Amino acid sequence: MTYPNFTKDHKSLMAKYLTKEVFENLKGLKTKNGFTIEQAIKSGIDNPDSGIGVYAGDEESYTLFAPLFDPIIEEYHGFSKEDRHKSNLNPSELNASNPDPSNRYIISTRIRVGRNLADFPLGTSISKEQRYEVEKIVSTTLESLDGNLEGRYYPLLGMNEEDRLSLVQDHFLFKAGDRFLESAGLNRDWPSGRGIYHNNEKTFLVWINEEDELRVISMQKGGNIKEVFERLVSAIKELEKRMKFAYSEHLGYITSCPTNLGTAMRASVHISLPKLCKNMELFKSITNKHHLQIRGIHGEHSSSEEGIYDISNKRRLGITEVECVQDMHNGITELIKVEENL
Ligand code: ADP
Ligand code: IOM
């Protein structure tokens, strides 16, 4: 492979940090799972509008390809290669009263973490057989949960198209055919090995074999952030007793996209801000101050509809889970205050 032909439209952090010199040093290297730099950067080359544009194939990718991953991680999370990740899953340390008790602005709250099994490569380089094995291990484990986490696993293979579409439309299930994941090799053998587990109320859900092997999700209507966090923490604790996840002292939970390292947590609200969205400069000055990211109504790479946005914590590494949710809570509280005064 020769050095990629980046155009002015390639805006990702990968395009920024993959200099000719870095590329020459990394080309030809392979992790124990056979993952190469060409595979790692393919999504960012194929999709100039990628924000990050690079994926890992396994934990070793982060060390073998460190000259590319380290500056990306440093810029995205503000986390240097000397730093160590830290964790705090204690809901009593979260200072998060409902920022919208009268339900005027916040439509729903969702907090998710990504997880990957310690003994398997990441989805970008997993084989079909291994993916099936992951599906089996995770779905069987989930079906042993009880209480408010008790539910059923619904594989994508054989799912009625109408049911699938309504789960996607209602924000419960990942979409099909994502071009960023496609180029990263994450859609290979679609739809086999993929699926969703959820409880009856659809307040606790787990995606299997999407961008990460597990996306563990707690969500509900309204702005009771603390309740959503408490449910997620109880699920994480139950799952940790039953499965071993890929984790490093330096990078925390290992995920296929470097944006998700560390806590792998994205805490978001769907929020209606009809006045503030007319002044994007002011809107972004508040989200930047609280380290928040603005997404559209159907998730990453989608656009907003009717002044409704998905606002979430941006940093996930080098800060604790409590801090991730606190960032989101504090920012949302200020956004609502400003919207009310406009
Ligand atoms: P991820 O959260 O796993 O990074 P996406 O950004 O693609 O992935 O979002 C996945 C789905 O979750 C999308 O349908 C999105 O609209 C939905 N979602 C995200 N935040 C919320 C929320 N606060 N309330 C309801 N749905 C949400
Ligand atoms: N990995 C994906 N969630 N995203 C950060 C892709 C990108 O925009 O590069």
mmCIF file of C-alpha atoms and ligand atoms in Angstrom, residues 12-13 43-44 47 49-55 76 112 178 180-181 186 211 215 256-260 293 295 300-301 316, ligand 2:
data_model
loop_
_atom_site.group_PDB
_atom_site.id
_atom_site.type_symbol
_atom_site.label_atom_id
_atom_site.label_comp_id
_atom_site.label_asym_id
_atom_site.label_seq_id
_atom_site.Cartn_x
_atom_site.Cartn_y
_atom_site.Cartn_z
ATOM 1 C CA SER A 12 -10.501 13.281 10.364
ATOM 2 C CA LEU A 13 -7.908 13.141 13.133
ATOM 3 C CA SER A 43 -12.803 3.830 7.039
ATOM 4 C CA GLY A 44 -11.259 7.291 7.262
ATOM 5 C CA ASN A 47 -15.262 8.367 4.262
ATOM 6 C CA ASP A 49 -16.339 13.112 6.568
ATOM 7 C CA SER A 50 -15.141 10.759 9.358
ATOM 8 C CA GLY A 51 -14.462 12.544 12.617
ATOM 9 C CA ILE A 52 -11.755 10.126 13.721
ATOM 10 C CA GLY A 53 -11.291 7.740 10.778
ATOM 11 C CA VAL A 54 -9.321 4.952 12.472
ATOM 12 C CA TYR A 55 -10.209 1.681 14.216
ATOM 13 C CA TYR A 76 -9.827 13.731 21.471
ATOM 14 C CA ARG A 112 -24.374 3.403 27.237
ATOM 15 C CA ASP A 178 -23.506 2.241 8.256
ATOM 16 C CA PHE A 180 -18.198 4.038 8.393
ATOM 17 C CA LEU A 181 -18.561 0.581 9.959
ATOM 18 C CA LEU A 186 -17.459 -4.205 11.057
ATOM 19 C CA GLU A 211 -19.191 -1.435 16.589
ATOM 20 C CA ARG A 215 -23.129 -1.903 23.913
ATOM 21 C CA SER A 256 -12.629 -0.604 18.418
ATOM 22 C CA CYS A 257 -12.896 3.194 18.045
ATOM 23 C CA PRO A 258 -10.429 5.304 20.069
ATOM 24 C CA THR A 259 -13.199 7.772 20.999
ATOM 25 C CA ASN A 260 -14.730 5.104 23.217
ATOM 26 C CA GLN A 293 -20.849 16.702 21.660
ATOM 27 C CA ARG A 295 -25.364 14.776 17.427
ATOM 28 C CA GLU A 300 -23.834 9.861 15.049
ATOM 29 C CA HIS A 301 -23.585 11.341 11.535
ATOM 30 C CA ARG A 316 -14.540 9.151 28.008
HETATM 31 N N1 IOM B 2 -16.378 5.183 15.263
HETATM 32 C C1 IOM B 2 -17.449 6.078 15.010
HETATM 33 N N2 IOM B 2 -18.309 6.039 16.143
HETATM 34 N N3 IOM B 2 -16.973 7.419 14.646
HETATM 35 C C2 IOM B 2 -16.183 8.139 15.613
HETATM 36 C C3 IOM B 2 -16.503 7.331 13.275
HETATM 37 C C4 IOM B 2 -15.864 8.635 12.761
HETATM 38 O O1 IOM B 2 -16.601 9.637 12.592
HETATM 39 O O2 IOM B 2 -14.660 8.586 12.516
#
